[in-house]
Amino acid sequence: MDTLWKAKSVSHNSGKEKGESIWIQKEYRNTQESNDLQEKEEKEPKFSKEEEESAADRNIAPSSSLKGDINTEVAVIGAGLAGILTAYMLQEQGISVVVIEKDQVGCGITKNTTAKITSQHGLIFQKLLRYKGEERAREYVRANQIAIQKFEEISSRLHIDCDYEILPNYIYSLKGEEKIRREVEAAKRIGLPALYTKETTLPFQVKAAIRLENQAQFHPIRFLEGVAKELTIYENTNIIELKKNGLIITEQGNIKAKSIVIATHYPFINTPGYYFLRLHQERSYVTALQGWKKEDNTWKGMYLDEDKYGFSFRTYKDYLILGGGYHRTGDSNPLDAYEKIETAARKWYPDASIQYKWSNQDCITPDGIPYIGRYSAKTPNIYIATGFNKWGMTSSMAAARIISDMILKKKNEDEKVFYPRRLMFSGSKVLLKDTGIIAKSQLSERLRIPQDKLEDIQPNQAGIINYNGKKYGVYRDKENRYFFVTTKCPHLGCSLEWNQNELTWDCPCHGSRFDYRGRLINNPSMRDAFDSCQRKLIKK
């Protein structure tokens, strides 16, 4: 049997992220009743102590890891929103499906989203019409509008208490009116009842904004777990090999599937597909403010600046979720993202305090449209959902609908605009830039001469040094402990860069991230940084 992909090694202990989003705080999660756990235990083997403890931390019933060999019609790899929704839609149609997750349900990108459910993905409508034409633009908008309806439908059907709210969404501009007027016209041309306005509930005056009614926001993890309860999921299950005939080999057993869906945020199979040449990743930063609201203040809607360096706003209960601080992964210097958000919060909401802060990472395609469909021409039984361009809520639902229809041999009227091997005239400049960054980073890893000295690295800072004839990235903590990591990314050999916002080593080529101990946080890398976790205590 031909091997499609094989792991060189696998990371078993996920790296620690600096912050934790409001969505995973226990006081804002659903508490499961004991009979939920009892019902699940009757269907599956008893859980290990580790599995029960992990589930208890997340306030959900535990899912077991795979134990032995199984057969299924469809295997979905990745238990984020896209993977869970795809599995749910297939199961609803009578298809046997299992979900495989190397960590736990919702442990990746889904837990860090701002969870806006909207078709208004920045100022995208003009761009769609200009580069894709009216037919494809209508497909894109229709897929996302249907996604909003499906979220409400599934929440209602499964009785999921996920704080689902129907609200208007705004894209505002602080620079000028004309681009907003053109966007409103484009939206109307493709069938959206968009409105031009200057009236918002933001703490500052805008030049103009486009308003779209009947969009939504919710608690993403409550929704995810409500759907996940309906499915067969194997958590803590590491894939070590994938065969062309649909055989998935894991550390705990094998899964034979007729079809496979890759829903791992960033695709881990490099060839065929070559998604590493057609994706890059970007980071953004988020805070949750408490005490921001005054008695006479009314807030209605979700907001985003059309400028990618601007701010995002939405509410959740008594919190204001304020986001900003965009940068390409691996290119954060000299940005201090959290300081930027905190400065804005002090200016606009002087009585508020930041209770939570966290960050997120998104896969970006050159033309701003996700890749949804068959992974490649050479793998007709494998499907992909990636490149959601910071709009993972509606994109996940659109992906679930399109991929489930493809597996069921049903025609989906919106699939063409998301075709993974489409021509991208509008993204040619981005594609060339990404290629240049990859080449530069790989050369830098081979040729860059370290300039930092170990003794000059300050507490809570990092540098790149030459140590015993080898190049290392070194982080020094407040206790004067030094953590050594080789700077070569295990994915494709690019040079890791230090992210002071998060105290992580990030890859500028494809977005793999590692904590300062070298432990993997974000894919596409599947293992920890080379020669990581070498600790040197320097005595003064």
XYZ file of C-alpha atoms in Angstrom:
540
model
C 0.000 0.000 0.000
C 1.428 3.379 -1.034
C 2.098 5.795 1.787
C 0.673 9.268 1.254
C 2.112 10.817 4.418
C 4.186 9.596 7.338
C 5.094 11.395 10.548
C 8.786 11.647 11.341
C 7.839 12.122 14.975
C 4.767 13.324 16.865
C 4.337 15.923 19.607
C 2.467 14.520 22.608
C 2.572 17.522 24.970
C 1.120 20.703 23.512
C 2.937 23.939 24.169
C 1.452 26.402 26.605
C -0.177 29.514 25.182
C 0.264 32.747 27.110
C -3.401 33.644 27.494
C -6.743 31.861 27.783
C -9.849 33.100 26.019
C -13.086 33.917 27.739
C -14.728 30.948 25.990
C -12.798 28.372 28.008
C -13.339 29.917 31.447
C -15.343 27.540 33.626
C -17.849 30.156 34.749
C -18.938 30.669 31.129
C -19.181 27.013 30.140
C -22.104 24.616 30.363
C -21.873 22.203 33.292
C -22.807 18.682 32.232
C -25.236 16.693 34.308
C -24.034 13.380 35.708
C -26.493 11.443 33.550
C -24.754 12.801 30.408
C -21.550 11.121 31.517
C -23.364 7.937 32.511
C -25.082 7.745 29.117
C -21.779 8.154 27.262
C -20.042 5.551 29.437
C -22.746 3.017 28.568
C -21.895 3.404 24.880
C -18.102 3.409 25.191
C -15.401 1.732 27.307
C -14.456 3.223 30.657
C -12.121 6.186 30.446
C -8.615 6.489 31.781
C -7.899 8.749 34.730
C -6.105 11.172 32.387
C -9.084 11.332 30.027
C -11.521 11.967 32.864
C -9.321 14.689 34.373
C -8.887 16.382 30.995
C -12.648 16.370 30.407
C -13.338 17.631 33.928
C -11.105 20.635 33.285
C -13.277 21.442 30.244
C -16.633 20.714 31.901
C -17.615 18.082 29.333
C -18.064 14.342 29.232
C -14.799 12.669 28.212
C -14.164 11.108 24.825
C -11.886 8.098 24.694
C -8.825 7.708 22.522
C -8.883 5.072 19.803
C -8.259 1.540 21.038
C -7.931 -1.036 18.263
C -8.870 -1.134 14.576
C -12.148 0.178 13.119
C -13.858 0.665 9.751
C -15.937 3.691 8.814
C -17.280 5.375 5.699
C -15.747 8.759 6.558
C -12.929 9.783 8.909
C -12.647 13.467 9.798
C -9.233 14.553 11.050
C -9.545 17.541 13.374
C -12.183 18.287 16.039
C -12.513 22.020 15.580
C -15.651 23.672 14.255
C -15.126 22.670 10.606
C -14.435 19.022 11.443
C -17.284 18.653 13.928
C -19.839 20.283 11.619
C -18.768 18.151 8.654
C -19.082 14.973 10.712
C -22.477 16.072 12.054
C -23.907 16.767 8.590
C -22.697 13.433 7.256
C -24.098 11.551 10.241
C -27.431 13.300 9.758
C -27.524 11.730 6.289
C -26.934 8.235 7.635
C -23.194 8.086 6.902
C -20.965 6.328 9.443
C -18.313 8.840 10.484
C -15.664 9.202 13.179
C -13.646 12.244 14.209
C -9.958 11.918 15.127
C -8.285 14.582 17.259
C -4.671 14.596 18.497
C -5.630 16.733 21.512
C -9.176 17.511 22.632
C -12.345 18.838 21.027
C -12.095 22.577 20.416
C -8.554 22.876 21.719
C -7.188 24.686 18.661
C -8.254 27.787 16.774
C -11.974 27.537 17.614
C -11.433 28.356 21.280
C -9.705 31.660 20.431
C -12.097 33.124 17.868
C -14.192 36.264 18.380
C -17.117 34.145 17.105
C -18.818 36.573 14.743
C -21.173 34.774 12.373
C -21.352 37.072 9.369
C -21.100 37.216 5.581
C -19.390 40.583 5.831
C -15.727 39.585 5.666
C -14.164 43.005 5.548
C -14.621 44.983 2.328
C -14.789 41.855 0.207
C -17.801 42.412 -2.064
C -16.073 44.822 -4.470
C -13.097 42.492 -4.689
C -15.306 39.489 -5.421
C -17.084 41.266 -8.258
C -13.875 42.629 -9.755
C -11.844 39.431 -9.742
C -14.384 36.585 -9.595
C -17.382 37.955 -11.430
C -20.986 38.230 -10.321
C -21.778 34.512 -10.472
C -18.921 33.506 -8.149
C -19.570 36.491 -5.889
C -23.175 35.364 -5.456
C -21.999 31.833 -4.658
C -19.684 33.141 -1.950
C -22.342 35.320 -0.366
C -25.057 32.656 -0.597
C -22.819 30.036 1.077
C -22.131 32.365 3.977
C -25.725 33.559 4.349
C -26.918 29.941 4.453
C -24.244 29.263 7.077
C -25.788 31.873 9.388
C -29.181 30.195 9.056
C -27.666 26.758 9.707
C -26.082 27.882 12.976
C -29.445 29.049 14.255
C -31.143 25.905 12.959
C -28.676 23.481 14.604
C -28.643 25.416 17.881
C -32.429 25.192 18.015
C -32.660 21.548 16.934
C -30.104 20.343 19.506
C -31.273 22.777 22.210
C -27.775 24.212 22.604
C -27.529 27.114 25.021
C -24.752 29.025 23.261
C -25.880 32.649 23.796
C -26.878 32.937 20.146
C -27.786 36.552 19.297
C -28.979 38.026 16.009
C -27.304 41.414 15.498
C -26.230 43.760 12.714
C -22.614 43.694 11.607
C -20.662 46.818 10.669
C -17.479 47.401 8.714
C -16.436 50.954 9.526
C -13.844 53.345 8.133
C -11.952 56.133 9.869
C -10.362 57.288 6.610
C -13.065 58.026 4.059
C -16.565 57.488 2.767
C -16.063 56.540 -0.869
C -14.835 52.965 -0.363
C -17.774 52.320 1.969
C -20.244 53.661 -0.597
C -18.730 51.396 -3.275
C -18.934 48.403 -0.933
C -22.613 49.079 -0.222
C -23.314 49.226 -3.955
C -21.415 45.973 -4.534
C -23.299 44.245 -1.721
C -26.649 45.277 -3.150
C -25.638 44.122 -6.614
C -25.073 40.570 -5.339
C -28.281 40.482 -3.325
C -27.416 41.704 0.164
C -29.583 44.419 1.792
C -26.585 46.443 3.008
C -26.964 49.981 4.348
C -24.668 53.010 4.341
C -24.510 54.758 7.708
C -22.469 57.061 9.915
C -24.344 56.112 13.069
C -22.737 53.502 15.330
C -22.480 52.776 19.046
C -18.673 52.908 18.933
C -16.872 55.255 21.365
C -15.624 57.421 18.476
C -16.995 58.999 15.307
C -16.513 57.073 12.062
C -16.302 58.506 8.557
C -18.778 55.878 7.320
C -19.826 52.265 7.785
C -21.616 49.492 5.922
C -24.320 47.821 8.002
C -25.693 44.335 7.351
C -28.701 43.112 9.310
C -29.473 39.622 10.635
C -25.925 38.507 11.345
C -25.088 36.758 14.618
C -22.680 36.088 17.468
C -22.482 33.218 19.967
C -20.374 31.223 22.440
C -18.338 29.014 20.071
C -17.258 26.331 22.540
C -20.755 25.821 23.957
C -22.037 25.354 20.425
C -19.156 23.054 19.465
C -19.593 20.808 22.480
C -23.351 20.676 21.948
C -22.803 19.278 18.455
C -19.858 17.076 19.465
C -22.029 15.159 21.951
C -23.862 13.666 18.978
C -20.710 12.199 17.404
C -18.123 9.443 17.778
C -14.870 11.240 18.562
C -11.460 9.819 19.408
C -9.412 12.379 21.305
C -5.700 12.128 22.165
C -5.228 10.026 19.031
C -2.066 10.748 17.046
C -1.898 9.854 13.360
C 1.490 8.500 12.346
C 0.820 7.401 8.764
C -1.767 7.864 6.016
C -2.140 5.466 3.088
C -3.535 6.351 -0.334
C -6.255 3.700 0.028
C -7.766 5.451 3.069
C -5.981 3.550 5.834
C -5.157 5.831 8.768
C -2.526 4.433 11.108
C -2.461 5.841 14.636
C -0.487 5.019 17.741
C -3.543 3.301 19.224
C -4.967 1.467 16.208
C -5.924 1.750 12.547
C -8.936 3.331 10.849
C -10.025 2.242 7.379
C -12.170 4.885 5.694
C -13.615 5.317 2.227
C -13.280 9.098 2.482
C -11.077 11.337 4.630
C -11.628 14.990 5.522
C -8.595 17.074 6.569
C -9.919 19.735 8.961
C -6.714 20.455 10.876
C -6.649 24.233 10.334
C -3.430 24.040 8.275
C -3.032 20.984 5.976
C -0.342 18.611 7.235
C 0.153 16.726 3.928
C 2.666 18.727 1.867
C 2.424 16.767 -1.381
C 0.279 16.457 -3.317
C -1.698 19.649 -2.808
C 1.240 21.988 -2.141
C -0.813 24.118 0.245
C 2.381 25.296 1.930
C 2.991 27.368 -1.218
C -0.540 28.780 -1.220
C -1.161 29.700 2.428
C 0.395 31.856 5.083
C -0.762 32.527 8.641
C -1.526 35.732 10.500
C -1.981 36.536 14.175
C -4.370 38.851 15.961
C -4.848 39.677 19.629
C -7.970 39.909 21.763
C -9.010 41.164 25.209
C -12.212 41.008 27.237
C -13.060 44.222 29.134
C -15.211 44.373 32.223
C -16.716 47.565 33.675
C -16.731 49.260 30.282
C -20.451 49.931 30.137
C -22.080 53.058 31.527
C -25.716 53.258 32.545
C -26.658 55.430 29.568
C -24.624 53.360 27.105
C -26.421 51.134 24.630
C -24.520 48.739 22.417
C -25.906 47.051 19.361
C -23.934 45.179 16.782
C -20.526 43.765 15.904
C -17.841 46.028 14.468
C -14.615 45.756 12.480
C -12.340 48.436 11.058
C -11.808 48.095 7.301
C -8.138 48.845 8.001
C -6.396 45.570 8.918
C -4.465 47.437 11.609
C -7.678 48.674 13.240
C -9.911 47.226 15.952
C -12.688 44.664 16.302
C -15.603 44.958 18.774
C -18.341 42.665 20.045
C -20.013 42.014 23.378
C -20.504 38.897 25.458
C -22.683 39.187 28.554
C -21.168 42.119 30.506
C -17.879 42.002 28.605
C -16.666 43.967 25.626
C -14.389 41.863 23.438
C -11.844 44.235 21.911
C -9.358 42.887 19.375
C -6.531 44.217 17.220
C -2.768 43.969 16.725
C -2.591 42.197 13.360
C 0.721 40.846 12.019
C 1.979 37.978 9.889
C 3.073 35.028 12.013
C 6.830 35.222 12.532
C 6.952 38.972 11.833
C 5.807 40.653 15.059
C 8.708 42.996 15.774
C 8.498 45.680 17.017
C 4.755 45.362 17.622
C 3.537 45.241 21.219
C 0.024 44.077 20.411
C -1.445 43.916 23.899
C -0.080 47.352 24.786
C -1.762 48.742 21.677
C -5.126 47.298 22.731
C -4.684 48.362 26.364
C -3.874 51.941 25.295
C -7.038 52.065 23.186
C -9.104 50.609 26.025
C -7.807 53.225 28.472
C -8.673 55.972 26.009
C -12.176 54.805 25.129
C -13.189 53.028 28.342
C -11.159 54.540 31.212
C -13.229 52.775 33.880
C -12.836 49.327 32.345
C -10.379 46.612 33.313
C -9.009 43.849 31.111
C -10.021 40.491 32.577
C -8.821 38.152 29.814
C -6.344 38.414 26.978
C -5.521 35.883 24.283
C -4.533 35.576 20.634
C -5.547 33.667 17.547
C -4.047 32.486 14.286
C -5.655 32.298 10.861
C -4.741 30.701 7.540
C -4.759 33.246 4.714
C -5.203 32.462 1.015
C -3.809 34.780 -1.696
C -7.269 35.780 -2.973
C -9.096 35.860 0.372
C -11.357 32.857 -0.366
C -11.108 29.512 1.504
C -9.974 26.236 -0.035
C -12.889 23.807 0.225
C -13.134 20.624 -1.811
C -10.915 17.741 -2.925
C -7.412 17.890 -1.477
C -5.806 17.311 -4.879
C -6.486 15.719 -8.252
C -4.383 12.717 -7.197
C -6.371 12.060 -3.992
C -10.053 11.838 -4.982
C -11.066 10.328 -1.620
C -9.501 13.113 0.508
C -11.117 16.503 1.144
C -9.786 19.776 2.546
C -11.218 22.756 4.448
C -8.670 25.493 5.159
C -7.744 29.116 4.513
C -10.696 30.721 6.273
C -9.073 34.185 6.244
C -10.172 35.081 9.824
C -13.808 34.168 9.139
C -13.902 30.644 10.486
C -17.506 30.590 11.696
C -19.398 30.881 8.421
C -16.494 29.335 6.483
C -16.609 26.217 8.690
C -20.320 25.811 8.078
C -19.928 26.405 4.338
C -17.137 23.813 4.258
C -19.272 21.278 6.120
C -22.133 21.697 3.658
C -19.970 21.543 0.537
C -17.780 18.611 1.595
C -20.676 16.549 2.943
C -22.535 17.087 -0.353
C -19.456 16.048 -2.338
C -19.071 12.836 -0.319
C -22.780 12.139 -0.760
C -22.431 12.755 -4.530
C -24.830 15.701 -4.342
C -24.404 18.865 -6.369
C -23.736 21.958 -4.261
C -24.480 25.187 -6.073
C -21.787 27.136 -4.190
C -18.769 24.847 -4.452
C -17.071 26.386 -7.507
C -15.995 29.633 -5.847
C -14.095 27.641 -3.179
C -12.435 25.193 -5.612
C -8.930 24.612 -4.156
C -7.125 24.579 -7.525
C -8.723 27.725 -8.925
C -6.825 30.449 -10.741
C -6.102 33.424 -8.488
C -5.318 36.524 -10.531
C -6.299 38.744 -7.595
C -3.840 36.954 -5.328
C -0.754 36.926 -7.553
C 1.034 39.675 -5.612
C 0.376 37.936 -2.289
C 1.523 34.620 -3.763
C 4.791 36.159 -4.974
C 5.343 37.826 -1.615
C 4.768 34.549 0.250
C 7.220 32.753 -2.044
C 9.825 35.440 -1.397
C 9.390 35.205 2.377
C 9.822 31.420 2.289
C 13.017 31.673 0.241
C 14.425 34.444 2.436
C 13.669 32.573 5.676
C 15.215 29.323 4.474
C 18.350 31.167 3.376
C 18.427 33.046 6.678
C 18.407 29.783 8.613
C 21.457 28.629 6.673
C 23.397 31.891 6.418
C 22.404 34.217 9.294
C 25.227 34.782 11.744
C 23.934 35.253 15.319
C 24.717 38.672 16.777
C 23.339 38.267 20.309
C 25.398 37.201 23.298
C 24.029 35.028 26.082
C 25.005 37.474 28.825
C 23.257 40.353 27.033
C 19.829 38.692 26.896
C 17.645 40.435 29.475
C 15.073 38.690 31.740
C 11.825 37.909 29.885
C 13.597 38.471 26.558
C 15.099 36.235 23.870
C 17.938 36.294 21.387
C 19.728 34.123 18.827
C 23.246 33.050 19.780
C 26.055 30.775 18.654
C 26.595 28.123 21.329
C 29.208 25.403 20.983
C 29.327 26.025 17.244
C 25.559 25.751 16.770
C 22.845 28.395 16.369
C 20.198 28.537 19.095
C 17.270 30.691 20.031
C 17.473 31.402 23.760
C 14.805 32.713 26.110
C 15.757 33.948 29.581
C 13.003 33.898 32.210
C 12.701 36.068 35.326
C 14.498 33.428 37.423
C 17.512 33.624 35.083
C 16.867 30.223 33.544
C 17.820 29.938 29.885
C 15.782 27.850 27.441
C 17.521 26.758 24.243
C 15.743 25.908 20.977
C 17.332 25.433 17.568
C 15.876 27.990 15.189
C 15.227 25.604 12.290
C 11.488 24.911 11.943
C 10.796 21.142 11.819
C 8.204 21.636 9.074
C 10.250 22.774 6.065
C 13.382 24.288 7.550
C 12.565 28.001 7.766
C 14.124 30.173 10.468
C 12.014 30.643 13.614
C 11.539 34.207 14.870
C 10.843 35.393 18.413
C 7.368 36.727 19.277
C 7.654 38.911 22.366
C 3.860 39.303 22.595
C 3.400 35.583 23.256
C 6.915 34.439 24.324
C 6.951 31.985 21.427
C 9.147 30.995 18.495
C 7.133 31.468 15.281
C 7.751 30.410 11.677
C 7.255 33.262 9.152
C 6.872 30.829 6.241
C 3.950 28.619 7.246
C 3.007 29.661 10.767
C 4.180 26.809 12.998
C 4.589 28.054 16.570
C 6.449 26.742 19.614
C 6.569 27.900 23.200
C 9.913 28.986 24.638
C 10.596 25.398 25.686
C 10.235 24.306 22.057
C 6.901 22.536 22.466
C 4.524 22.694 19.500
C 1.534 25.067 19.727
C 0.317 25.506 16.124
C 0.685 23.376 12.985
C 1.639 22.656 10.171
C 4.612 21.225 12.080
C 3.659 17.925 13.713
C 6.498 17.802 16.234
C 8.395 19.952 18.702
C 11.304 22.158 17.711
C 14.609 20.376 17.133
C 16.884 20.022 20.184
C 14.381 21.868 22.318
C 13.993 22.223 26.055
C 17.710 22.388 26.793
C 17.824 24.317 30.036
C 20.929 26.145 31.188
C 21.048 27.887 34.543
C 23.568 30.698 34.482
C 24.776 31.736 37.914
C 25.632 35.341 38.409
